[in-house]
Coordinates of C-alpha atoms in Angstrom, one line a residue:
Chain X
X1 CA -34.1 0.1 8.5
X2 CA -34.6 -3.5 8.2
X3 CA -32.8 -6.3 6.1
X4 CA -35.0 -9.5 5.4
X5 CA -32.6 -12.5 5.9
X6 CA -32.6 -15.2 3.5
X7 CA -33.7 -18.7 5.1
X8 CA -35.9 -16.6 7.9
X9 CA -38.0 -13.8 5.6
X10 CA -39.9 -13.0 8.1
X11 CA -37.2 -12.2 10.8
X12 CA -36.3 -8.6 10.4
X13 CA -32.6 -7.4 11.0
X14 CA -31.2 -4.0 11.5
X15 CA -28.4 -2.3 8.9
X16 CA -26.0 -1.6 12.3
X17 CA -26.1 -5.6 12.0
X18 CA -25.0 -5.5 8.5
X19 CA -22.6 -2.6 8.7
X20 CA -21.3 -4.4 12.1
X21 CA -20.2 -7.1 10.0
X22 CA -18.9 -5.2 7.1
X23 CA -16.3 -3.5 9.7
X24 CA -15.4 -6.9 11.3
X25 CA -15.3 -8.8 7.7
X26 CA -13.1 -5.9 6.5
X27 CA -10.5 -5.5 9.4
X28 CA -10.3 -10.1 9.5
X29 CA -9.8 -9.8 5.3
X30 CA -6.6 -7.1 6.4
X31 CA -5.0 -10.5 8.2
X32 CA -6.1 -12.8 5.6
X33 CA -4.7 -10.8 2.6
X34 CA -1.6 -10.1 4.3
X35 CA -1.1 -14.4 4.8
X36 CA -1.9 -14.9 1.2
X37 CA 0.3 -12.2 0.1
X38 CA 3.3 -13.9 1.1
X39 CA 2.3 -17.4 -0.4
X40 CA 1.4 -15.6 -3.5
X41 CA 4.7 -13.9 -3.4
X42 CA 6.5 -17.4 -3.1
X43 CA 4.4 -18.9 -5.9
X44 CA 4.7 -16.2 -8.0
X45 CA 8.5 -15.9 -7.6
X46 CA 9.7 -19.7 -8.2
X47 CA 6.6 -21.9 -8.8
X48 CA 7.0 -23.6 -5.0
X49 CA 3.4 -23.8 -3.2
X50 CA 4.5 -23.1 0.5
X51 CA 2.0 -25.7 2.6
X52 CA 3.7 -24.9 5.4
X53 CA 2.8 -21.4 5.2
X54 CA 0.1 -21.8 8.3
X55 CA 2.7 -23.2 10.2
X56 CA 5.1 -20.4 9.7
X57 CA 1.6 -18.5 10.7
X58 CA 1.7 -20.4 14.1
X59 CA 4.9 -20.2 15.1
X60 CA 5.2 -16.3 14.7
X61 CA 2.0 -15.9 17.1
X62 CA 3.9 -18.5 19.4
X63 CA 6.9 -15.6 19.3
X64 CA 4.5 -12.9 20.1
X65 CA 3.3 -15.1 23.0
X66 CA 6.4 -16.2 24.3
X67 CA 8.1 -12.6 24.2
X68 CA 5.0 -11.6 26.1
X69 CA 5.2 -14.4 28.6
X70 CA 8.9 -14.0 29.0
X71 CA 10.0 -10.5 28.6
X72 CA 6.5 -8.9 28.8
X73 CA 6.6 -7.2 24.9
X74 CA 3.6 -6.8 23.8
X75 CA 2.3 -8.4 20.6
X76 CA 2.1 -4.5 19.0
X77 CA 5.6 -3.7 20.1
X78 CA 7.1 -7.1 19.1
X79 CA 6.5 -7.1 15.5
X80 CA 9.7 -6.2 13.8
X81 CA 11.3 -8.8 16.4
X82 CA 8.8 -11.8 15.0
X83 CA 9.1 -10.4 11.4
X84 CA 13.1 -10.6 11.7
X85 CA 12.9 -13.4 13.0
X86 CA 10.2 -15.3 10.7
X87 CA 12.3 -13.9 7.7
X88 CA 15.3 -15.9 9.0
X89 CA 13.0 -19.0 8.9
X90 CA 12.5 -17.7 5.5
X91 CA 16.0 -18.0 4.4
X92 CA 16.3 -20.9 6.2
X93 CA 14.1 -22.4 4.8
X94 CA 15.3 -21.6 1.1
X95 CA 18.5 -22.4 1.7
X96 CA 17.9 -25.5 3.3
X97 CA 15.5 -26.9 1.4
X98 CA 13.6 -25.8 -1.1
X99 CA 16.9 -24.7 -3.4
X100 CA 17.5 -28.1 -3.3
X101 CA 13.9 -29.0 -4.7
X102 CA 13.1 -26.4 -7.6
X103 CA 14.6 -28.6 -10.5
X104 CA 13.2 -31.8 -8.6
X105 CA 9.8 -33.2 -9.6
X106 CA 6.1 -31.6 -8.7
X107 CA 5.7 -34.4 -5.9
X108 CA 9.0 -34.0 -4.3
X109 CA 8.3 -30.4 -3.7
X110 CA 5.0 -30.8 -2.6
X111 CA 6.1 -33.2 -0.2
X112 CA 9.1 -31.0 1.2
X113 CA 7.2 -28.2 2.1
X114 CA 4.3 -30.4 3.3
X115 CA 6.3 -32.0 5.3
X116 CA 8.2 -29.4 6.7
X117 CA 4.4 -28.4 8.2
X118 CA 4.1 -31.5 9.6
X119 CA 7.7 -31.3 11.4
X120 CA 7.0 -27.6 12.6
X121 CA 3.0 -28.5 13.8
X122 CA 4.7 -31.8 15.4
X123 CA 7.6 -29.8 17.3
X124 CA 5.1 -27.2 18.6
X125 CA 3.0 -29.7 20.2
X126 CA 6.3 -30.9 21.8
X127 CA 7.6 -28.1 22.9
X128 CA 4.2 -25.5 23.6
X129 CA 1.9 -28.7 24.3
X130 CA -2.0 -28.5 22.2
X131 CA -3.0 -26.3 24.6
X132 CA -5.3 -23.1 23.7
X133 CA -3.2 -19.9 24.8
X134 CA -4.3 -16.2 25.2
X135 CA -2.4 -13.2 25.9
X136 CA -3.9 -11.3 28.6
X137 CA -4.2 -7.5 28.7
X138 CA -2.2 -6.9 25.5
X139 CA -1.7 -3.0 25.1
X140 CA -4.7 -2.6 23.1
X141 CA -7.5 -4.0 24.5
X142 CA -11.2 -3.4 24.8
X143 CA -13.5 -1.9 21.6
X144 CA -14.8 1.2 20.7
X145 CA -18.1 2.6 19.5
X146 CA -19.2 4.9 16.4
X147 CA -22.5 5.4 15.9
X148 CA -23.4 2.3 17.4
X149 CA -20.7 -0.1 15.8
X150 CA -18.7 -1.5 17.6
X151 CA -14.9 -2.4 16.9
X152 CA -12.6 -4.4 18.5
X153 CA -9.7 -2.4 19.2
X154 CA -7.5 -4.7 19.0
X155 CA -8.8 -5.9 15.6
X156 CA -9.1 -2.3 14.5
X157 CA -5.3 -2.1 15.1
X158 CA -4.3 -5.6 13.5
X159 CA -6.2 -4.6 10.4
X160 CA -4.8 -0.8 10.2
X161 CA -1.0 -2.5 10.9
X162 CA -1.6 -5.1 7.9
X163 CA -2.8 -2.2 5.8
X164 CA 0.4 -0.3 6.5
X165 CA 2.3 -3.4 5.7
X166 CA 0.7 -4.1 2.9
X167 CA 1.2 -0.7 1.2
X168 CA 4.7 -0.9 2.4
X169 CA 5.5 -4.6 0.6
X170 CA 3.8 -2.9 -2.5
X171 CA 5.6 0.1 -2.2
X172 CA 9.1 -1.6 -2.1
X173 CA 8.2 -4.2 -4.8
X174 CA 6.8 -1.7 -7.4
X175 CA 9.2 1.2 -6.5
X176 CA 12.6 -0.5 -5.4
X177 CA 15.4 -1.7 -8.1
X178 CA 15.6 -4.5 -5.5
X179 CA 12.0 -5.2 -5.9
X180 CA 11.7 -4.5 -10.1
X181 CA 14.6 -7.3 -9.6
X182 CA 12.2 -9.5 -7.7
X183 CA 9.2 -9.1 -10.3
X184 CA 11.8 -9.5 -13.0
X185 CA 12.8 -13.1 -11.7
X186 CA 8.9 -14.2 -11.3
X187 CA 8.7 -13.4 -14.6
X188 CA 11.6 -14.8 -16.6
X189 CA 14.4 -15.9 -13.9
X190 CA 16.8 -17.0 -16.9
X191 CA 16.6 -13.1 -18.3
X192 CA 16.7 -12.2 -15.3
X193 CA 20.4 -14.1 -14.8
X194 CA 21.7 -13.6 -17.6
X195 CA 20.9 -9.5 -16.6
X196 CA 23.4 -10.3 -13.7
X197 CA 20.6 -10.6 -11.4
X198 CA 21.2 -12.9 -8.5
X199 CA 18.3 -15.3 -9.1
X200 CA 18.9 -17.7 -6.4
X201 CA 19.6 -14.7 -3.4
X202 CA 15.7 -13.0 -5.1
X203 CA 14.6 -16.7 -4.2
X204 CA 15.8 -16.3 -0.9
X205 CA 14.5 -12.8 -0.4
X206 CA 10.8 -13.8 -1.6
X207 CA 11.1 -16.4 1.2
X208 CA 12.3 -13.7 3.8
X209 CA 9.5 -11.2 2.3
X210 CA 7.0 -13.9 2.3
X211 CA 7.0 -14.6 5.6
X212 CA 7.6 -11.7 7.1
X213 CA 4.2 -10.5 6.3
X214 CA 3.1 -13.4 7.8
X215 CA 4.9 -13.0 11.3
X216 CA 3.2 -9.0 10.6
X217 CA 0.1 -10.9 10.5
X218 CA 0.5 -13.6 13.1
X219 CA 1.4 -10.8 15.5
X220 CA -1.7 -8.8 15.6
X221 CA -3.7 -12.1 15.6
X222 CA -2.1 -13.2 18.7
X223 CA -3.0 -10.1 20.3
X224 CA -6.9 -11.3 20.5
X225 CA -6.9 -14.8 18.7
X226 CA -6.0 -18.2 20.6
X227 CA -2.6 -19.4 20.5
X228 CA -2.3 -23.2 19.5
X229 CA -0.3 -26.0 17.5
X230 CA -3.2 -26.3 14.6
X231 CA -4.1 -22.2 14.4
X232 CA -2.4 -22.1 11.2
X233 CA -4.7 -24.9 9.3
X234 CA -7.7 -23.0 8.5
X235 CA -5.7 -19.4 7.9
X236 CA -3.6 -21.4 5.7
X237 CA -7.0 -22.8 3.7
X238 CA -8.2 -19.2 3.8
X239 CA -4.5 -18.1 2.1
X240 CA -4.9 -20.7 -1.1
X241 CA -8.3 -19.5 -1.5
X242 CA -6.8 -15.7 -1.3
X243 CA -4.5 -16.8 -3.4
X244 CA -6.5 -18.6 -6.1
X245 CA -9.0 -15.9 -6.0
X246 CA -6.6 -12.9 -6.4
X247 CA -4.6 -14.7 -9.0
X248 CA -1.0 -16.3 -8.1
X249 CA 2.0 -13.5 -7.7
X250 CA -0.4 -10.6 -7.8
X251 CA 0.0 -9.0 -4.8
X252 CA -2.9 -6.0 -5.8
X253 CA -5.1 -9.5 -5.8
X254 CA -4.4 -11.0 -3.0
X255 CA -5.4 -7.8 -1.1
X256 CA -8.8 -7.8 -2.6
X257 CA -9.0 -11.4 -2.8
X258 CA -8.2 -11.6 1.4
X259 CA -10.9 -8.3 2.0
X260 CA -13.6 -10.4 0.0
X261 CA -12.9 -13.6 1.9
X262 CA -13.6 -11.8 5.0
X263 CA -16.3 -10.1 3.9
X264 CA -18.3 -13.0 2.4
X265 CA -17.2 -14.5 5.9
X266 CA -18.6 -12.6 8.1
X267 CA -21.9 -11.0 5.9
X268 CA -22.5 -14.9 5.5
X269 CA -22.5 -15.2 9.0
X270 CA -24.4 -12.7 9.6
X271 CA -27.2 -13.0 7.1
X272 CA -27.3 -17.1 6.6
X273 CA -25.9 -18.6 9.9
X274 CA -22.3 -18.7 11.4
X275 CA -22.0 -22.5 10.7
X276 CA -22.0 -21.8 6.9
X277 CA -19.7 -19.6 6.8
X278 CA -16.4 -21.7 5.6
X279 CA -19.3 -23.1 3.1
X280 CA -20.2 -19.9 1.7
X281 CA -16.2 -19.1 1.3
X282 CA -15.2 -22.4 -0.2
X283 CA -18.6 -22.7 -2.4
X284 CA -17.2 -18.8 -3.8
X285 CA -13.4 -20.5 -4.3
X286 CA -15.4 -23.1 -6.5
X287 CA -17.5 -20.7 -8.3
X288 CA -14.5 -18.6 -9.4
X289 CA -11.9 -21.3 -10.3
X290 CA -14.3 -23.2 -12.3
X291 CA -15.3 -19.8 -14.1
X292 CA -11.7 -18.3 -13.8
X293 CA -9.1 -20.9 -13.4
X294 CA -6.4 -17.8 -13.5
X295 CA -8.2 -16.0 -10.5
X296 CA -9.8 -12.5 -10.4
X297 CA -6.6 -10.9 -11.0
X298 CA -4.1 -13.3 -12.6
X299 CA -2.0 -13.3 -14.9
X300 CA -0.9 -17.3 -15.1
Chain M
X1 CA 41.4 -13.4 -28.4
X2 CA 37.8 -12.4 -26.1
X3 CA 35.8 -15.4 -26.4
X4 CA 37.4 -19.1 -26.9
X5 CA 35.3 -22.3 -26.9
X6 CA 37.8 -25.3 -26.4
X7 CA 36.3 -28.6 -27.7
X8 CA 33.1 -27.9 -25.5
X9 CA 30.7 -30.8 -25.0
X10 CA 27.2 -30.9 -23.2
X11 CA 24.6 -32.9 -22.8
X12 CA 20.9 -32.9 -21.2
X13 CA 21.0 -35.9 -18.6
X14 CA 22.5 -38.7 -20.6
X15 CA 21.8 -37.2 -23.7
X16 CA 24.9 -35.5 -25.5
X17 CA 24.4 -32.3 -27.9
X18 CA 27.2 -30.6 -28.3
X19 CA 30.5 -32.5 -29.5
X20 CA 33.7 -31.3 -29.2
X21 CA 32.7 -27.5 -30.6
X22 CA 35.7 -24.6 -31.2
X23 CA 35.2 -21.5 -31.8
X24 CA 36.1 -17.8 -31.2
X25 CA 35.4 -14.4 -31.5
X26 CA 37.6 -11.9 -31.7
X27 CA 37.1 -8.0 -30.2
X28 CA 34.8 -6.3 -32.5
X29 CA 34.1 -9.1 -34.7
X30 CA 30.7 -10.2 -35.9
X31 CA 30.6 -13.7 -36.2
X32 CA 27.4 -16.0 -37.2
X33 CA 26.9 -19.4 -35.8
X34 CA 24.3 -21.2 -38.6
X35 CA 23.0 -24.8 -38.3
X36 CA 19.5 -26.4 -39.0
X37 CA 16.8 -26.8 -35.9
X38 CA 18.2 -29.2 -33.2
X39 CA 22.1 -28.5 -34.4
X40 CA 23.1 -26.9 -30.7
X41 CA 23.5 -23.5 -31.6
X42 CA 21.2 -22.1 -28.8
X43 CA 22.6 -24.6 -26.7
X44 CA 26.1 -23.1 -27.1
X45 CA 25.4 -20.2 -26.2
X46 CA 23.3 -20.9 -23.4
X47 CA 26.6 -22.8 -22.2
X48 CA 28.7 -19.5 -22.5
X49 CA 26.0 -17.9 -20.3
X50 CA 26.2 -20.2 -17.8
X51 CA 22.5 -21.5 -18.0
X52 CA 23.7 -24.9 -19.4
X53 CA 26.5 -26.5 -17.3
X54 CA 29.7 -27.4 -19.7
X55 CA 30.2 -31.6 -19.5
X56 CA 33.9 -31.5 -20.9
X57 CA 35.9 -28.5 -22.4
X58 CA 36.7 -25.1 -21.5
X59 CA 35.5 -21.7 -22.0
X60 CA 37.7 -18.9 -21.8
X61 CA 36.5 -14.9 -21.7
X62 CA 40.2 -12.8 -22.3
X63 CA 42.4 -15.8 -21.8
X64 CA 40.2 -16.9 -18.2
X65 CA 38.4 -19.6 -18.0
X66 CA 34.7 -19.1 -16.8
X67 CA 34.0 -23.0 -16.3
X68 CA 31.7 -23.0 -12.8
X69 CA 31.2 -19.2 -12.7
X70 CA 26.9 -18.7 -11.9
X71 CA 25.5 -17.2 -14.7
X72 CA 24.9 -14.2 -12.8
X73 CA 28.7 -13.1 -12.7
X74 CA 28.9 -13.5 -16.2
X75 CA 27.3 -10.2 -17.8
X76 CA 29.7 -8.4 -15.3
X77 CA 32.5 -10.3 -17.3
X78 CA 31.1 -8.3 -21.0
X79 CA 28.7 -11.0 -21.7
X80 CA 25.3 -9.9 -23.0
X81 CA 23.2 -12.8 -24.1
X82 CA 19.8 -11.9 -26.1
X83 CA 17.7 -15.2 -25.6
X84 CA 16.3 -17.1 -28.4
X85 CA 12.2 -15.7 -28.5
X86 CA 13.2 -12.2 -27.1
X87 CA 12.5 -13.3 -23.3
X88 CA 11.4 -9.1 -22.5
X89 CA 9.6 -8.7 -19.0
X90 CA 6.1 -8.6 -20.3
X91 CA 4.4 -6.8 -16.9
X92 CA 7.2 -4.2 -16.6
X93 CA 7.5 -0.8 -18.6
X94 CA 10.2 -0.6 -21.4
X95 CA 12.1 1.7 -19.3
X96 CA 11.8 -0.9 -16.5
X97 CA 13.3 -3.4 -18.6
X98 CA 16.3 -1.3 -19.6
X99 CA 17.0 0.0 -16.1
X100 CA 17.1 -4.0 -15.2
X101 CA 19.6 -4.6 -18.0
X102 CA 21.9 -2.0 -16.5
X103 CA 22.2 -5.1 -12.9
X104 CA 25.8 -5.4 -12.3
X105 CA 27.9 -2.9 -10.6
X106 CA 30.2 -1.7 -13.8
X107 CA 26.6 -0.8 -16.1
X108 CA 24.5 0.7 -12.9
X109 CA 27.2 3.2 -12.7
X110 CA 27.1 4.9 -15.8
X111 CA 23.3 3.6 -16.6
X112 CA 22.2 7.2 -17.6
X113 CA 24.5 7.6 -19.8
X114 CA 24.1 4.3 -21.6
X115 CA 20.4 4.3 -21.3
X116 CA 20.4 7.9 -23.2
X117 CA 22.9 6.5 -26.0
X118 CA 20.4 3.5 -26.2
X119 CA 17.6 5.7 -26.8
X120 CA 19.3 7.5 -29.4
X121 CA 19.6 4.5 -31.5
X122 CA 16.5 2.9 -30.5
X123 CA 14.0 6.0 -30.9
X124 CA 10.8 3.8 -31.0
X125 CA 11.8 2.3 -27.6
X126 CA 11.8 6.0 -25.8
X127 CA 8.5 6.7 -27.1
X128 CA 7.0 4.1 -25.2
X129 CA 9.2 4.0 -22.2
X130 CA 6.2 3.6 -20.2
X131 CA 4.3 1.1 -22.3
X132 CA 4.6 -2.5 -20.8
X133 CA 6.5 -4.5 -22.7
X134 CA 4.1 -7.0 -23.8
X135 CA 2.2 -4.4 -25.5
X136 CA 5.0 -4.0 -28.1
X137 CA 4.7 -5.3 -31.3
X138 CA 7.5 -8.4 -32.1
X139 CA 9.3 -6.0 -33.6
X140 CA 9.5 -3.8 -31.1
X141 CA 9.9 -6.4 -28.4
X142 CA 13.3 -7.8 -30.3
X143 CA 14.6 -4.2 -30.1
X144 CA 13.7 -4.0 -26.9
X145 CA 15.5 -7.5 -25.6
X146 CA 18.5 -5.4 -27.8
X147 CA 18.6 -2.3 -26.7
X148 CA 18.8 -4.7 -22.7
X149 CA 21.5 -6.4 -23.5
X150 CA 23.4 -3.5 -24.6
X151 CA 22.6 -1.7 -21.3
X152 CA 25.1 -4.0 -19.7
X153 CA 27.8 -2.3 -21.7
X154 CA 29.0 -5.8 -23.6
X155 CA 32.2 -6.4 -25.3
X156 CA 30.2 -9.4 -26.7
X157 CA 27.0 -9.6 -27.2
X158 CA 25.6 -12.8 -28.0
X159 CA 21.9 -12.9 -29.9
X160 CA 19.7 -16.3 -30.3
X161 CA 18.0 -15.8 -33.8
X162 CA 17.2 -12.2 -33.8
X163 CA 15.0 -12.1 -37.2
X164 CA 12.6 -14.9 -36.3
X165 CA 9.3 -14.2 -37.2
X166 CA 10.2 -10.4 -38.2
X167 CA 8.4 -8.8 -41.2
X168 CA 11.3 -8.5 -44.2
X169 CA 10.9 -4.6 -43.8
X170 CA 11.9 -5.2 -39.9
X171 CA 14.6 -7.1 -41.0
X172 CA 16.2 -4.5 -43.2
X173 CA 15.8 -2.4 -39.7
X174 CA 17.4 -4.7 -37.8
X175 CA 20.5 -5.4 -40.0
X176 CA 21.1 -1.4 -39.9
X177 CA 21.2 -1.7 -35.9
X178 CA 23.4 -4.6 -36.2
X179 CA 25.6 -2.5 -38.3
X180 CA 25.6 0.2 -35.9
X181 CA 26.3 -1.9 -32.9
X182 CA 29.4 -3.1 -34.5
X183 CA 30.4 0.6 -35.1
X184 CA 30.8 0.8 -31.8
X185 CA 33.0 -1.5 -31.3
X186 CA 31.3 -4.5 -29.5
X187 CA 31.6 -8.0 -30.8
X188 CA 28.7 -10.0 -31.7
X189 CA 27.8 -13.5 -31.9
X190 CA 24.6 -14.2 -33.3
X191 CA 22.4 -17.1 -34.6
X192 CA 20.7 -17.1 -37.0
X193 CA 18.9 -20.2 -39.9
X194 CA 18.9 -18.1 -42.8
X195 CA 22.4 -18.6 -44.6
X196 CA 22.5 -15.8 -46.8
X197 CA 20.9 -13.1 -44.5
X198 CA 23.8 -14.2 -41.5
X199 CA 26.5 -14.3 -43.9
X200 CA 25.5 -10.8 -45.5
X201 CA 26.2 -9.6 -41.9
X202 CA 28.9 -11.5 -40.2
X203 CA 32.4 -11.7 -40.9
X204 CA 32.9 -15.0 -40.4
X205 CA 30.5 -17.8 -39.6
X206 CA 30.4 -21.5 -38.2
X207 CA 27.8 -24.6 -39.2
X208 CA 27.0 -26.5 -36.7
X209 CA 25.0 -29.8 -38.1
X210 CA 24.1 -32.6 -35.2
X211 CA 25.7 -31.0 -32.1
X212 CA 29.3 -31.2 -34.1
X213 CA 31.5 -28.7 -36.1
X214 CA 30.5 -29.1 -39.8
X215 CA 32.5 -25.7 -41.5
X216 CA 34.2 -22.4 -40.5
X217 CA 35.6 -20.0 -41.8
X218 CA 35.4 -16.0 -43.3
X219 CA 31.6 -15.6 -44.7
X220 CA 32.7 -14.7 -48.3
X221 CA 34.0 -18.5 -48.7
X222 CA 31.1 -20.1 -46.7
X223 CA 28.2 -18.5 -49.0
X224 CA 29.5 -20.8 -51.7
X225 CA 30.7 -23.7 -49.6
X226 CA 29.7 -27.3 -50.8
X227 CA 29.4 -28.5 -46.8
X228 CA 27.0 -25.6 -46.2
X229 CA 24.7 -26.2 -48.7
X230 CA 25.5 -29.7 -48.2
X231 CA 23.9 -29.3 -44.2
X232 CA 21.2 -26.4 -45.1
X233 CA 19.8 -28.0 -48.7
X234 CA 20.4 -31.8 -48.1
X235 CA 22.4 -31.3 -51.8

């Protein structure tokens, strides 16, 4: 079969080219969605845009590495260690700051969580250096082939854990009393307190939540993805356009929203040229918020 | 005595609402607070739920004072408090909503049983149990934010202007549940701008006008009081 490419019409191109990049766009959207989920999460639960969300991205892939390094965990095995760990950032972060901030003004809070990104980036370069980092030999490792695709293993594995997370974070938000409690304080938190429900401590668990998918998603990147100070930047951009897309707080959204990113991604790639990809991404983002400010799934 | 305001005053910033207001309800009692737009009445109770912090005075629950309690603590003290404009979870199922009214540990325990008594005098809510909630007419959607306070098993239950925007037939509904709510035995507080409707209902009533205490006293005397009409009719 052949596919005529848009700028080149004469250039023929196979559909194992195209169906190539549908598998890789799909399994990269997994680890997108998962990083918007969480911000979306946070945004939907108290109205607090996390911009330091791509740092909190970094610094679990920095765990991964460093429990590789040092204690020689692999990326796979370490993920409940990361995501305990990132989800006491989370709380840390609640209780330390942004409580503090949700009665102050728009700017304030835009500059507390900014800022905190700048102190974490800022420390990392301290402490790791700007230096690129890999992890070498991680468990899973090489790719497989079926029917002449080809699939990263380790990507294979990153998007099939973020899946599993993902159903999981749905599961416990639609099914739970704990997380009925949490969609009950996104949507009205005063009901929700004068219910008796614990508004400030569902806060607190968004934050934990939030960014535990993140350290889930941080750790299968570090498995086959560089390791460095400003990783989080352009998975961070990628997350607010998840986020916009899917619609804030709906976490059904962001999964679609984060699979379309990658797809439009990587069939860009493919079929107009690598180096417009991020414009092909962004130039959708535009499309949609200027035809449907509330995103493809929202409901604010 | 179950609920006691003592001389409460608040204020937004450095802007004072509420002067020096006293009042109480008594177990079982159903007692009106009346007062034009922008008196303070929604502001009181949002006090006594905790959602506005108290600037001087005291508010007392059974002879304890609740001053600095989160509001969060407070439906576990009998509290229920309807808010003004219903306020239901519109993306969650009725039955969601209930189940959520039942949070703190005293209700979750016996939440079947309450949510079944519930039902019984709320029969339009079990039909749509699995409707979300912002599919319900207005009607339907005060019953609902209701029948959710009452899963918390109240002594008092506290209601911000139940019959706004209600067609007159609802109305006539409503009053009949408030009448069976009292039956069993839980006090209500309730706001409400229509004088004669409230005063039909309540026992005794209070008038706020500009943040302060204009009248009290039992409804049968209010409903020809000069100060009332004076407040509501500008006579």
């Amino acid at each position: 079969m052949c596919v005529k490419l848009l700028p080149q019409p004469d250039i023929c191109m196979s559909s194992d080219v195209i169906i190539q990049a549908i598998v890789s766009g799909l399994l990269m959207g997994l680890i997108y969605a998962l990083v918007a989920v969480g911000l979306s999460l946070i945004f939907g639960l108290m109205e607090i845009v996390n911009f330091a969300h791509g740092e909190f991205l970094m610094l679990s892939m920095f765990f991964s590495f460093w429990l590789w390094v040092l204690v020689g965990l692999d990326p796979l095995l370490s993920i409940p260690l990361v995501a305990a760990a990132l989800a006491i950032c989370g709380f840390a972060t609640h209780y330390g700051i942004v409580r503090h901030i949700l009665k102050a003004p728009m700017l304030a809070q835009i500059c507390a969580t900014f800022g905190l990104a700048i102190a974490i980036r800022s420390l990392a370069q301290f402490l790791w250096t700007p230096d690129f980092r890999t992890i070498q030999d991680p468990l899973v490792a090489g790719r497989i082939e079926i029917g002449g695709i080809f699939i990263g293993q380790p990507q294979l594995v990153a998007g099939l854990v973020c899946l599993t997370a993902f159903i999981g974070l749905w599961l416990f938000v639609s099914r739970t009393e704990t997380g009925l409690a949490l969609q009950a304080t996104a949507q009205d938190r005063e009901a929700a307190a004068v219910m008796g429900i614990p508004t400030d401590r569902m806060f607190a668990l968004g934050w934990a939540i939030g960014l535990a998918c993140v350290a889930v998603a941080g750790s299968m990147l570090s498995a086959f993805y560089f390791v460095f100070p400003d990783v989080g930047i352009n998975f961070a951009l990628l997350a607010f356009v998840a986020v916009a897309l899917g619609g804030f707080g709906s976490i059904m959204g962001s999964l679609a929203a984060g699979i379309s990113i990658g797809l439009v991604e990587s069939l860009g790639g493919v079929l107009i040229s690598p180096s417009y990809k991020s414009l092909i991404v962004f130039g959708l983002y535009f499309a949609v918020v200027l035809i449907r400010p509330t995103g493809l799934f929202g409901r604010y | 005595m179950l609920l006691e305001l003592k001389n409460l005053e608040v204020a937004y910033g450095d802007y004072q609402v509420v002067w020096g207001v006293s009042l109480n309800v008594d177990e079982g009692e159903v007692v009106t607070l009346l007062g034009p737009n922008g008196s303070g009445k929604s502001t009181v109770l949002n006090t006594i739920s905790g959602l506005v912090p108290v600037m001087r005075g005291d508010i007392l629950v059974s002879g304890a004072s609740i001053i600095g309690r989160p509001t969060h603590h407070r439906a576990g003290l009998g509290i229920a408090h309807v808010l003004e404009r219903r306020r239901v979870f519109p993306h969650l199922t009725v039955q969601q909503n209930l189940l959520l009214g039942a949070w703190h540990r005293e209700a979750r325990s016996k939440r079947d049983a309450t949510i079944a008594k519930v039902a019984s005098m709320f029969p339009i809510l079990r039909d749509r149990a699995n409707q979300l909630a912002n599919s319900l007419s207005g009607g339907e959607q005060q019953m609902l934010a209701l029948a959710r306070g009452l899963m918390a098993m109240p002594r008092l239950l506290m209601v911000d202007e139940p019959f706004l925007g209600l067609a007159p037939q609802i109305v006539e509904q409503m009053k009949d549940i408030f009448e069976n709510i009292r039956k069993t035995g839980i006090a209500i507080l309730f706001i409400e701008q229509n004088v004669r409707l409230a005063l039909s209902m309540a026992d005794r009533g209070y008038v706020l006008e500009s943040g302060r205490l204009a009248v009290a006293g039992e409804s049968k005397s209010l409903v020809n009081d000069k100060t009332v009409r004076k407040v509501f009719l500008g006579e």
